[in-house]
Amino acid sequence: MSQIERIVFINRTIEEDGGVRTARIMSEFSLSRRQVLRDIDFMRDQLKAPIAYDPEKRWYGYTESFTLFSNSNERMLVLNAIFRSLAQSQGLMGTLTEMISEGIDSGLEKSYRSLSDKIVFITPVQDWPDYEVFNRICAAMKSGERMTMHYKNAAGQLSKRHIEPLRLINYSGRWYLVSYDLQHKELRTFHLSRIIELAQIAGDRMKQRYSDAELDAFIHSGYGIFMGKEVTYVTFRAYGWAIHTLATQTWHAQQKQRIIKEAGEDVLEVTLPVANLHEILSALLFFGAQARPIDPPEFVALYEQAVEAMHNRIKSSY
């Protein structure tokens, strides 16, 4: 039995019963008392769990409120469902994939393992990369060498770039490359499927321009894949069925939402940071008349222009 399974069991038993005796852990996993104590030491020293022995009750419990990993079994089931779905869609359901899946399952309590095949994950969009391109990018990042890239943007315009590849990101099922663009002297995001040609430049070394923290801040700066240091906080309101849909969604870690009254009706107001107004515009238009922008004024104007353009296109088609 894996250590993570034992730790999950110890944690859950303490949460449900208030404490756990070493004899119960030994019996559950056929362990020696020494191994059980090593697991408890690991929880205390590595996971910072406030676990201690209570001589009166003769068991181990938490001395203060602590959550190791709430709903750990359920989270592991979801994780395995995602892994198996992605592997199957790539035709990788072989022996090695099954071994990995079983490894994830080893973190589950025994009573949960039979549920693995009953949890299904389906993603409607999955943009699998050209693995030759993916391989070249990984090789350049490993060696720390720059690359030349021929790229076609969303408008179909071709360009040749001199880049320093820094991060590969899957966002909403699509693959992107975050690079330092030496021509524009700034970080840029490129869609992998639009890369026409890519080549590593032997001996042309990348410079250390950003720390990992700075790159993480850039990547997570605002909603969407269009990233940047400058973000705008956008506020919009949702009505009717859109309230129930958005109430369970998180578009960004810094998202804030609240229920307010508008004309006597319950309305969901959402505020979040955005690096590109056009991307959040597309998401908001999905909800049609059940959502509208509130702030900033330039976002409201952009939304009104888009709605007017759609209306005019419909009129002109008759």
mmCIF file of C-alpha atoms in Angstrom:
data_model
loop_
_atom_site.group_PDB
_atom_site.id
_atom_site.type_symbol
_atom_site.label_atom_id
_atom_site.label_comp_id
_atom_site.label_asym_id
_atom_site.label_seq_id
_atom_site.Cartn_x
_atom_site.Cartn_y
_atom_site.Cartn_z
ATOM 1 C CA MET A 1 0.000 0.000 0.000
ATOM 2 C CA SER A 2 1.298 3.482 -0.867
ATOM 3 C CA GLN A 3 2.152 6.032 1.765
ATOM 4 C CA ILE A 4 -0.327 8.518 0.331
ATOM 5 C CA GLU A 5 -3.143 5.993 0.829
ATOM 6 C CA ARG A 6 -2.107 5.526 4.461
ATOM 7 C CA ILE A 7 -1.916 9.281 5.048
ATOM 8 C CA VAL A 8 -5.349 9.800 3.492
ATOM 9 C CA PHE A 9 -6.716 7.068 5.788
ATOM 10 C CA ILE A 10 -5.106 8.567 8.913
ATOM 11 C CA ASN A 11 -6.383 12.041 8.049
ATOM 12 C CA ARG A 12 -9.914 10.916 7.249
ATOM 13 C CA THR A 13 -10.148 8.791 10.407
ATOM 14 C CA ILE A 14 -9.073 11.748 12.549
ATOM 15 C CA GLU A 15 -11.579 14.008 10.794
ATOM 16 C CA GLU A 16 -14.444 11.547 11.236
ATOM 17 C CA ASP A 17 -13.654 10.027 14.657
ATOM 18 C CA GLY A 18 -11.548 12.714 16.303
ATOM 19 C CA GLY A 19 -8.433 10.527 16.430
ATOM 20 C CA VAL A 20 -6.809 7.289 15.314
ATOM 21 C CA ARG A 21 -4.975 4.542 17.185
ATOM 22 C CA THR A 22 -1.783 3.039 15.800
ATOM 23 C CA ALA A 23 -3.303 -0.436 16.196
ATOM 24 C CA ARG A 24 -6.091 0.450 13.758
ATOM 25 C CA ILE A 25 -3.608 1.661 11.120
ATOM 26 C CA MET A 26 -1.443 -1.425 11.650
ATOM 27 C CA SER A 27 -4.464 -3.681 11.173
ATOM 28 C CA GLU A 28 -5.792 -1.815 8.129
ATOM 29 C CA PHE A 29 -2.498 -1.945 6.215
ATOM 30 C CA SER A 30 -0.650 -4.870 7.854
ATOM 31 C CA LEU A 31 2.161 -2.591 9.031
ATOM 32 C CA SER A 32 4.555 -2.542 11.924
ATOM 33 C CA ARG A 33 4.111 0.107 14.604
ATOM 34 C CA ARG A 34 7.459 1.596 13.559
ATOM 35 C CA GLN A 35 6.167 2.200 10.002
ATOM 36 C CA VAL A 36 2.975 3.785 11.314
ATOM 37 C CA LEU A 37 5.005 6.158 13.478
ATOM 38 C CA ARG A 38 7.145 7.051 10.459
ATOM 39 C CA ASP A 39 3.982 8.008 8.562
ATOM 40 C CA ILE A 40 2.816 10.169 11.469
ATOM 41 C CA ASP A 41 6.240 11.819 11.653
ATOM 42 C CA PHE A 42 6.031 12.496 7.904
ATOM 43 C CA MET A 43 2.651 14.155 8.319
ATOM 44 C CA ARG A 44 3.978 16.321 11.144
ATOM 45 C CA ASP A 45 7.348 17.242 9.619
ATOM 46 C CA GLN A 46 6.650 17.372 5.881
ATOM 47 C CA LEU A 47 2.931 18.161 5.657
ATOM 48 C CA LYS A 48 2.943 20.428 8.735
ATOM 49 C CA ALA A 49 -0.016 18.576 10.223
ATOM 50 C CA PRO A 50 -0.622 19.482 13.917
ATOM 51 C CA ILE A 51 -0.798 15.799 14.845
ATOM 52 C CA ALA A 52 0.068 14.694 18.400
ATOM 53 C CA TYR A 53 -0.483 11.799 20.757
ATOM 54 C CA ASP A 54 -3.258 12.188 23.343
ATOM 55 C CA PRO A 55 -2.284 10.007 26.372
ATOM 56 C CA GLU A 56 -5.788 10.190 27.872
ATOM 57 C CA LYS A 57 -7.547 8.846 24.778
ATOM 58 C CA ARG A 58 -4.510 6.830 23.716
ATOM 59 C CA TRP A 59 -4.665 7.914 20.106
ATOM 60 C CA TYR A 60 -3.302 10.491 17.662
ATOM 61 C CA GLY A 61 -5.334 13.549 16.786
ATOM 62 C CA TYR A 62 -5.026 17.132 15.577
ATOM 63 C CA THR A 63 -4.284 19.777 18.203
ATOM 64 C CA GLU A 64 -5.885 22.469 16.041
ATOM 65 C CA SER A 65 -8.079 22.770 12.972
ATOM 66 C CA PHE A 66 -6.333 21.260 9.950
ATOM 67 C CA THR A 67 -7.339 20.196 6.449
ATOM 68 C CA LEU A 68 -4.895 17.906 4.707
ATOM 69 C CA PHE A 69 -6.872 17.687 1.512
ATOM 70 C CA SER A 70 -10.635 18.006 1.790
ATOM 71 C CA ASN A 71 -12.624 15.432 -0.186
ATOM 72 C CA SER A 72 -9.346 13.749 -1.135
ATOM 73 C CA ASN A 73 -10.958 10.567 -2.496
ATOM 74 C CA GLU A 74 -13.323 12.535 -4.689
ATOM 75 C CA ARG A 75 -10.506 14.756 -5.965
ATOM 76 C CA MET A 76 -8.384 11.730 -6.857
ATOM 77 C CA LEU A 77 -11.321 10.188 -8.728
ATOM 78 C CA VAL A 78 -11.690 13.376 -10.791
ATOM 79 C CA LEU A 79 -7.937 13.515 -11.447
ATOM 80 C CA ASN A 80 -7.909 9.924 -12.701
ATOM 81 C CA ALA A 81 -10.962 10.547 -14.887
ATOM 82 C CA ILE A 82 -9.207 13.511 -16.538
ATOM 83 C CA PHE A 83 -6.027 11.502 -17.087
ATOM 84 C CA ARG A 84 -7.816 8.496 -18.571
ATOM 85 C CA SER A 85 -9.927 10.680 -20.878
ATOM 86 C CA LEU A 86 -6.934 12.556 -22.270
ATOM 87 C CA ALA A 87 -4.905 9.369 -22.651
ATOM 88 C CA GLN A 88 -7.753 7.587 -24.439
ATOM 89 C CA SER A 89 -8.325 10.488 -26.846
ATOM 90 C CA GLN A 90 -4.662 10.188 -27.844
ATOM 91 C CA GLY A 91 -4.860 6.426 -28.321
ATOM 92 C CA LEU A 92 -2.597 5.785 -25.333
ATOM 93 C CA MET A 93 -4.694 3.308 -23.359
ATOM 94 C CA GLY A 94 -1.956 0.695 -23.118
ATOM 95 C CA THR A 95 -0.137 -1.080 -20.329
ATOM 96 C CA LEU A 96 1.894 1.965 -19.294
ATOM 97 C CA THR A 97 -1.210 4.169 -19.122
ATOM 98 C CA GLU A 98 -3.003 1.577 -17.019
ATOM 99 C CA MET A 99 -0.030 1.467 -14.637
ATOM 100 C CA ILE A 100 -0.148 5.253 -14.238
ATOM 101 C CA SER A 101 -3.905 5.150 -13.686
ATOM 102 C CA GLU A 102 -3.483 2.441 -11.065
ATOM 103 C CA GLY A 103 -0.810 4.612 -9.432
ATOM 104 C CA ILE A 104 -3.335 7.441 -9.086
ATOM 105 C CA ASP A 105 -5.896 4.971 -7.770
ATOM 106 C CA SER A 106 -3.417 3.859 -5.098
ATOM 107 C CA GLY A 107 -4.092 7.146 -3.322
ATOM 108 C CA LEU A 108 -7.746 6.175 -2.897
ATOM 109 C CA GLU A 109 -9.208 4.321 0.010
ATOM 110 C CA LYS A 110 -10.147 0.766 -0.980
ATOM 111 C CA SER A 111 -13.886 1.386 -0.876
ATOM 112 C CA TYR A 112 -13.546 4.150 -3.505
ATOM 113 C CA ARG A 113 -11.479 2.263 -6.091
ATOM 114 C CA SER A 114 -14.450 0.557 -7.718
ATOM 115 C CA LEU A 115 -15.786 4.002 -8.657
ATOM 116 C CA SER A 116 -12.895 4.911 -11.003
ATOM 117 C CA ASP A 117 -14.636 3.540 -14.112
ATOM 118 C CA LYS A 118 -17.858 5.327 -13.158
ATOM 119 C CA ILE A 119 -16.381 8.859 -13.319
ATOM 120 C CA VAL A 120 -16.178 10.196 -16.891
ATOM 121 C CA PHE A 121 -14.425 13.352 -18.086
ATOM 122 C CA ILE A 122 -15.199 14.761 -21.552
ATOM 123 C CA THR A 123 -13.722 17.968 -22.955
ATOM 124 C CA PRO A 124 -15.377 19.279 -26.155
ATOM 125 C CA VAL A 125 -12.201 20.987 -27.400
ATOM 126 C CA GLN A 126 -8.775 19.356 -27.351
ATOM 127 C CA ASP A 127 -6.174 20.833 -29.661
ATOM 128 C CA TRP A 128 -3.422 18.207 -29.733
ATOM 129 C CA PRO A 129 -0.035 19.644 -30.648
ATOM 130 C CA ASP A 130 2.251 18.656 -33.480
ATOM 131 C CA TYR A 131 4.608 16.557 -31.369
ATOM 132 C CA GLU A 132 7.561 17.338 -33.612
ATOM 133 C CA VAL A 133 7.052 21.047 -32.862
ATOM 134 C CA PHE A 134 6.500 20.215 -29.193
ATOM 135 C CA ASN A 135 9.719 18.196 -29.143
ATOM 136 C CA ARG A 136 11.759 21.012 -30.696
ATOM 137 C CA ILE A 137 10.453 23.526 -28.187
ATOM 138 C CA CYS A 138 11.255 21.205 -25.275
ATOM 139 C CA ALA A 139 14.757 20.612 -26.668
ATOM 140 C CA ALA A 140 15.396 24.350 -26.946
ATOM 141 C CA MET A 141 14.125 24.988 -23.421
ATOM 142 C CA LYS A 142 16.381 22.215 -22.093
ATOM 143 C CA SER A 143 19.463 23.553 -23.869
ATOM 144 C CA GLY A 144 18.632 27.213 -23.245
ATOM 145 C CA GLU A 145 18.931 28.110 -26.940
ATOM 146 C CA ARG A 146 16.909 30.552 -29.013
ATOM 147 C CA MET A 147 14.727 29.612 -31.969
ATOM 148 C CA THR A 148 13.567 31.000 -35.313
ATOM 149 C CA MET A 149 9.860 30.657 -35.973
ATOM 150 C CA HIS A 150 7.637 31.197 -39.004
ATOM 151 C CA TYR A 151 4.167 32.000 -37.679
ATOM 152 C CA LYS A 152 0.699 32.714 -39.091
ATOM 153 C CA ASN A 153 -1.506 34.834 -36.803
ATOM 154 C CA ALA A 154 -5.303 34.703 -36.480
ATOM 155 C CA ALA A 155 -5.669 37.118 -39.413
ATOM 156 C CA GLY A 156 -3.592 34.844 -41.644
ATOM 157 C CA GLN A 157 -0.550 37.148 -41.688
ATOM 158 C CA LEU A 158 2.850 35.453 -41.915
ATOM 159 C CA SER A 159 5.874 36.582 -39.907
ATOM 160 C CA LYS A 160 9.342 35.371 -38.996
ATOM 161 C CA ARG A 161 10.266 35.600 -35.306
ATOM 162 C CA HIS A 162 13.424 35.237 -33.250
ATOM 163 C CA ILE A 163 12.253 33.911 -29.889
ATOM 164 C CA GLU A 164 13.308 32.562 -26.516
ATOM 165 C CA PRO A 165 10.805 29.761 -25.621
ATOM 166 C CA LEU A 166 9.865 29.885 -21.933
ATOM 167 C CA ARG A 167 6.600 28.073 -21.193
ATOM 168 C CA LEU A 168 4.195 25.627 -22.865
ATOM 169 C CA ILE A 169 0.602 26.100 -21.700
ATOM 170 C CA ASN A 170 -2.641 24.275 -22.366
ATOM 171 C CA TYR A 171 -5.513 26.716 -21.991
ATOM 172 C CA SER A 172 -9.107 25.583 -22.601
ATOM 173 C CA GLY A 173 -7.865 22.566 -24.545
ATOM 174 C CA ARG A 174 -5.519 24.548 -26.808
ATOM 175 C CA TRP A 175 -1.712 24.669 -26.681
ATOM 176 C CA TYR A 176 0.237 27.921 -26.499
ATOM 177 C CA LEU A 177 3.893 28.923 -26.298
ATOM 178 C CA VAL A 178 4.963 31.844 -24.113
ATOM 179 C CA SER A 179 8.191 33.303 -25.476
ATOM 180 C CA TYR A 180 10.325 36.384 -25.324
ATOM 181 C CA ASP A 181 10.045 37.997 -28.767
ATOM 182 C CA LEU A 182 13.409 39.615 -29.533
ATOM 183 C CA GLN A 183 11.972 41.804 -32.283
ATOM 184 C CA HIS A 184 9.290 43.383 -30.074
ATOM 185 C CA LYS A 185 11.364 43.009 -26.900
ATOM 186 C CA GLU A 186 8.484 41.652 -24.840
ATOM 187 C CA LEU A 187 6.728 38.457 -23.839
ATOM 188 C CA ARG A 188 4.342 37.111 -26.464
ATOM 189 C CA THR A 189 1.917 34.183 -26.592
ATOM 190 C CA PHE A 190 1.740 32.003 -29.723
ATOM 191 C CA HIS A 191 -0.829 29.339 -30.626
ATOM 192 C CA LEU A 192 1.101 26.142 -31.436
ATOM 193 C CA SER A 193 -1.230 25.173 -34.279
ATOM 194 C CA ARG A 194 -0.260 28.392 -36.126
ATOM 195 C CA ILE A 195 3.470 27.659 -36.084
ATOM 196 C CA ILE A 196 4.510 26.936 -39.680
ATOM 197 C CA GLU A 197 8.196 26.221 -39.102
ATOM 198 C CA LEU A 198 10.427 26.123 -36.046
ATOM 199 C CA ALA A 199 14.161 25.614 -35.668
ATOM 200 C CA GLN A 200 16.600 25.700 -32.773
ATOM 201 C CA ILE A 201 19.644 27.976 -33.205
ATOM 202 C CA ALA A 202 22.686 26.092 -31.945
ATOM 203 C CA GLY A 203 24.937 28.244 -29.781
ATOM 204 C CA ASP A 204 22.537 31.221 -29.650
ATOM 205 C CA ARG A 205 21.933 31.255 -25.915
ATOM 206 C CA MET A 206 18.901 32.679 -24.138
ATOM 207 C CA LYS A 207 19.322 35.343 -21.467
ATOM 208 C CA GLN A 208 17.921 35.049 -17.955
ATOM 209 C CA ARG A 209 15.315 37.825 -18.219
ATOM 210 C CA TYR A 210 12.578 36.649 -15.867
ATOM 211 C CA SER A 211 12.339 34.706 -12.638
ATOM 212 C CA ASP A 212 9.855 31.836 -12.320
ATOM 213 C CA ALA A 213 7.709 34.072 -10.118
ATOM 214 C CA GLU A 214 7.640 36.815 -12.757
ATOM 215 C CA LEU A 215 6.628 34.361 -15.476
ATOM 216 C CA ASP A 216 3.911 32.896 -13.258
ATOM 217 C CA ALA A 217 2.620 36.412 -12.565
ATOM 218 C CA PHE A 218 2.522 37.112 -16.317
ATOM 219 C CA ILE A 219 0.718 33.862 -17.103
ATOM 220 C CA HIS A 220 -1.897 34.279 -14.362
ATOM 221 C CA SER A 221 -2.267 38.056 -14.651
ATOM 222 C CA GLY A 222 -5.795 38.115 -16.032
ATOM 223 C CA TYR A 223 -8.617 36.124 -17.585
ATOM 224 C CA GLY A 224 -7.782 34.334 -20.821
ATOM 225 C CA ILE A 225 -4.744 33.343 -22.798
ATOM 226 C CA PHE A 226 -3.915 36.884 -23.948
ATOM 227 C CA MET A 227 -1.482 37.642 -21.160
ATOM 228 C CA GLY A 228 0.279 40.787 -20.042
ATOM 229 C CA LYS A 229 1.506 42.826 -17.148
ATOM 230 C CA GLU A 230 -1.250 45.414 -17.634
ATOM 231 C CA VAL A 231 -4.714 44.216 -16.666
ATOM 232 C CA THR A 232 -8.101 45.899 -16.583
ATOM 233 C CA TYR A 233 -10.746 44.991 -14.030
ATOM 234 C CA VAL A 234 -13.980 44.210 -15.854
ATOM 235 C CA THR A 235 -17.416 44.063 -14.256
ATOM 236 C CA PHE A 236 -20.503 42.507 -15.817
ATOM 237 C CA ARG A 237 -23.906 41.337 -14.626
ATOM 238 C CA ALA A 238 -25.744 38.101 -15.320
ATOM 239 C CA TYR A 239 -29.496 37.486 -15.345
ATOM 240 C CA GLY A 240 -31.867 34.520 -15.408
ATOM 241 C CA TRP A 241 -30.292 31.174 -16.330
ATOM 242 C CA ALA A 242 -26.843 32.785 -16.682
ATOM 243 C CA ILE A 243 -26.787 33.381 -12.906
ATOM 244 C CA HIS A 244 -26.961 29.663 -12.190
ATOM 245 C CA THR A 245 -24.336 28.873 -14.829
ATOM 246 C CA LEU A 246 -21.833 31.506 -13.698
ATOM 247 C CA ALA A 247 -22.398 30.950 -9.977
ATOM 248 C CA THR A 248 -20.485 27.649 -10.187
ATOM 249 C CA GLN A 249 -17.705 28.878 -12.510
ATOM 250 C CA THR A 250 -14.398 30.536 -11.664
ATOM 251 C CA TRP A 251 -12.895 32.450 -14.582
ATOM 252 C CA HIS A 252 -9.951 33.809 -12.594
ATOM 253 C CA ALA A 253 -8.424 33.297 -9.144
ATOM 254 C CA GLN A 254 -9.053 36.977 -8.258
ATOM 255 C CA GLN A 255 -12.665 36.870 -9.424
ATOM 256 C CA LYS A 256 -15.225 38.466 -7.109
ATOM 257 C CA GLN A 257 -18.965 38.007 -7.375
ATOM 258 C CA ARG A 258 -22.048 38.967 -5.432
ATOM 259 C CA ILE A 259 -25.823 38.891 -5.724
ATOM 260 C CA ILE A 260 -27.375 42.337 -5.950
ATOM 261 C CA LYS A 261 -30.832 43.734 -6.689
ATOM 262 C CA GLU A 262 -31.584 45.438 -9.989
ATOM 263 C CA ALA A 263 -35.149 46.614 -10.626
ATOM 264 C CA GLY A 264 -36.259 44.253 -7.863
ATOM 265 C CA GLU A 265 -34.596 41.265 -9.538
ATOM 266 C CA ASP A 266 -31.702 39.153 -8.255
ATOM 267 C CA VAL A 267 -28.638 39.758 -10.411
ATOM 268 C CA LEU A 268 -25.138 38.238 -10.259
ATOM 269 C CA GLU A 269 -22.373 40.836 -10.515
ATOM 270 C CA VAL A 270 -18.900 39.544 -11.434
ATOM 271 C CA THR A 271 -15.575 41.427 -11.396
ATOM 272 C CA LEU A 272 -12.261 39.992 -12.590
ATOM 273 C CA PRO A 273 -8.911 41.105 -14.083
ATOM 274 C CA VAL A 274 -8.567 40.899 -17.856
ATOM 275 C CA ALA A 275 -5.493 41.342 -20.047
ATOM 276 C CA ASN A 276 -7.426 41.579 -23.327
ATOM 277 C CA LEU A 277 -10.953 42.981 -23.576
ATOM 278 C CA HIS A 278 -11.739 41.144 -26.820
ATOM 279 C CA GLU A 279 -11.349 37.748 -25.160
ATOM 280 C CA ILE A 280 -13.718 38.489 -22.277
ATOM 281 C CA LEU A 281 -16.092 40.055 -24.827
ATOM 282 C CA SER A 282 -16.387 36.718 -26.668
ATOM 283 C CA ALA A 283 -17.144 34.921 -23.414
ATOM 284 C CA LEU A 284 -19.822 37.435 -22.419
ATOM 285 C CA LEU A 285 -21.550 37.366 -25.804
ATOM 286 C CA PHE A 286 -22.150 33.639 -25.270
ATOM 287 C CA PHE A 287 -24.837 34.532 -22.715
ATOM 288 C CA GLY A 288 -26.727 36.795 -25.126
ATOM 289 C CA ALA A 289 -29.405 38.911 -23.456
ATOM 290 C CA GLN A 290 -28.726 37.200 -20.109
ATOM 291 C CA ALA A 291 -25.566 39.272 -19.473
ATOM 292 C CA ARG A 292 -24.351 42.829 -19.945
ATOM 293 C CA PRO A 293 -21.123 44.767 -19.268
ATOM 294 C CA ILE A 294 -20.991 47.370 -16.515
ATOM 295 C CA ASP A 295 -17.412 48.650 -16.359
ATOM 296 C CA PRO A 296 -15.006 49.988 -17.626
ATOM 297 C CA PRO A 297 -16.594 52.317 -20.205
ATOM 298 C CA GLU A 298 -14.318 51.098 -23.026
ATOM 299 C CA PHE A 299 -15.534 47.547 -22.431
ATOM 300 C CA VAL A 300 -19.160 48.664 -22.511
ATOM 301 C CA ALA A 301 -18.486 50.498 -25.798
ATOM 302 C CA LEU A 302 -16.750 47.455 -27.290
ATOM 303 C CA TYR A 303 -19.714 45.260 -26.324
ATOM 304 C CA GLU A 304 -22.234 47.694 -27.840
ATOM 305 C CA GLN A 305 -20.222 47.855 -31.082
ATOM 306 C CA ALA A 306 -20.159 44.042 -31.308
ATOM 307 C CA VAL A 307 -23.918 43.751 -30.725
ATOM 308 C CA GLU A 308 -24.625 46.481 -33.279
ATOM 309 C CA ALA A 309 -22.346 44.811 -35.843
ATOM 310 C CA MET A 310 -24.140 41.469 -35.356
ATOM 311 C CA HIS A 311 -27.520 43.185 -35.717
ATOM 312 C CA ASN A 312 -26.440 44.933 -38.930
ATOM 313 C CA ARG A 313 -25.066 41.712 -40.385
ATOM 314 C CA ILE A 314 -28.375 39.948 -39.722
ATOM 315 C CA LYS A 315 -30.343 42.808 -41.315
ATOM 316 C CA SER A 316 -28.115 42.857 -44.383
ATOM 317 C CA SER A 317 -28.597 39.129 -44.941
ATOM 318 C CA TYR A 318 -32.306 39.545 -45.718
#
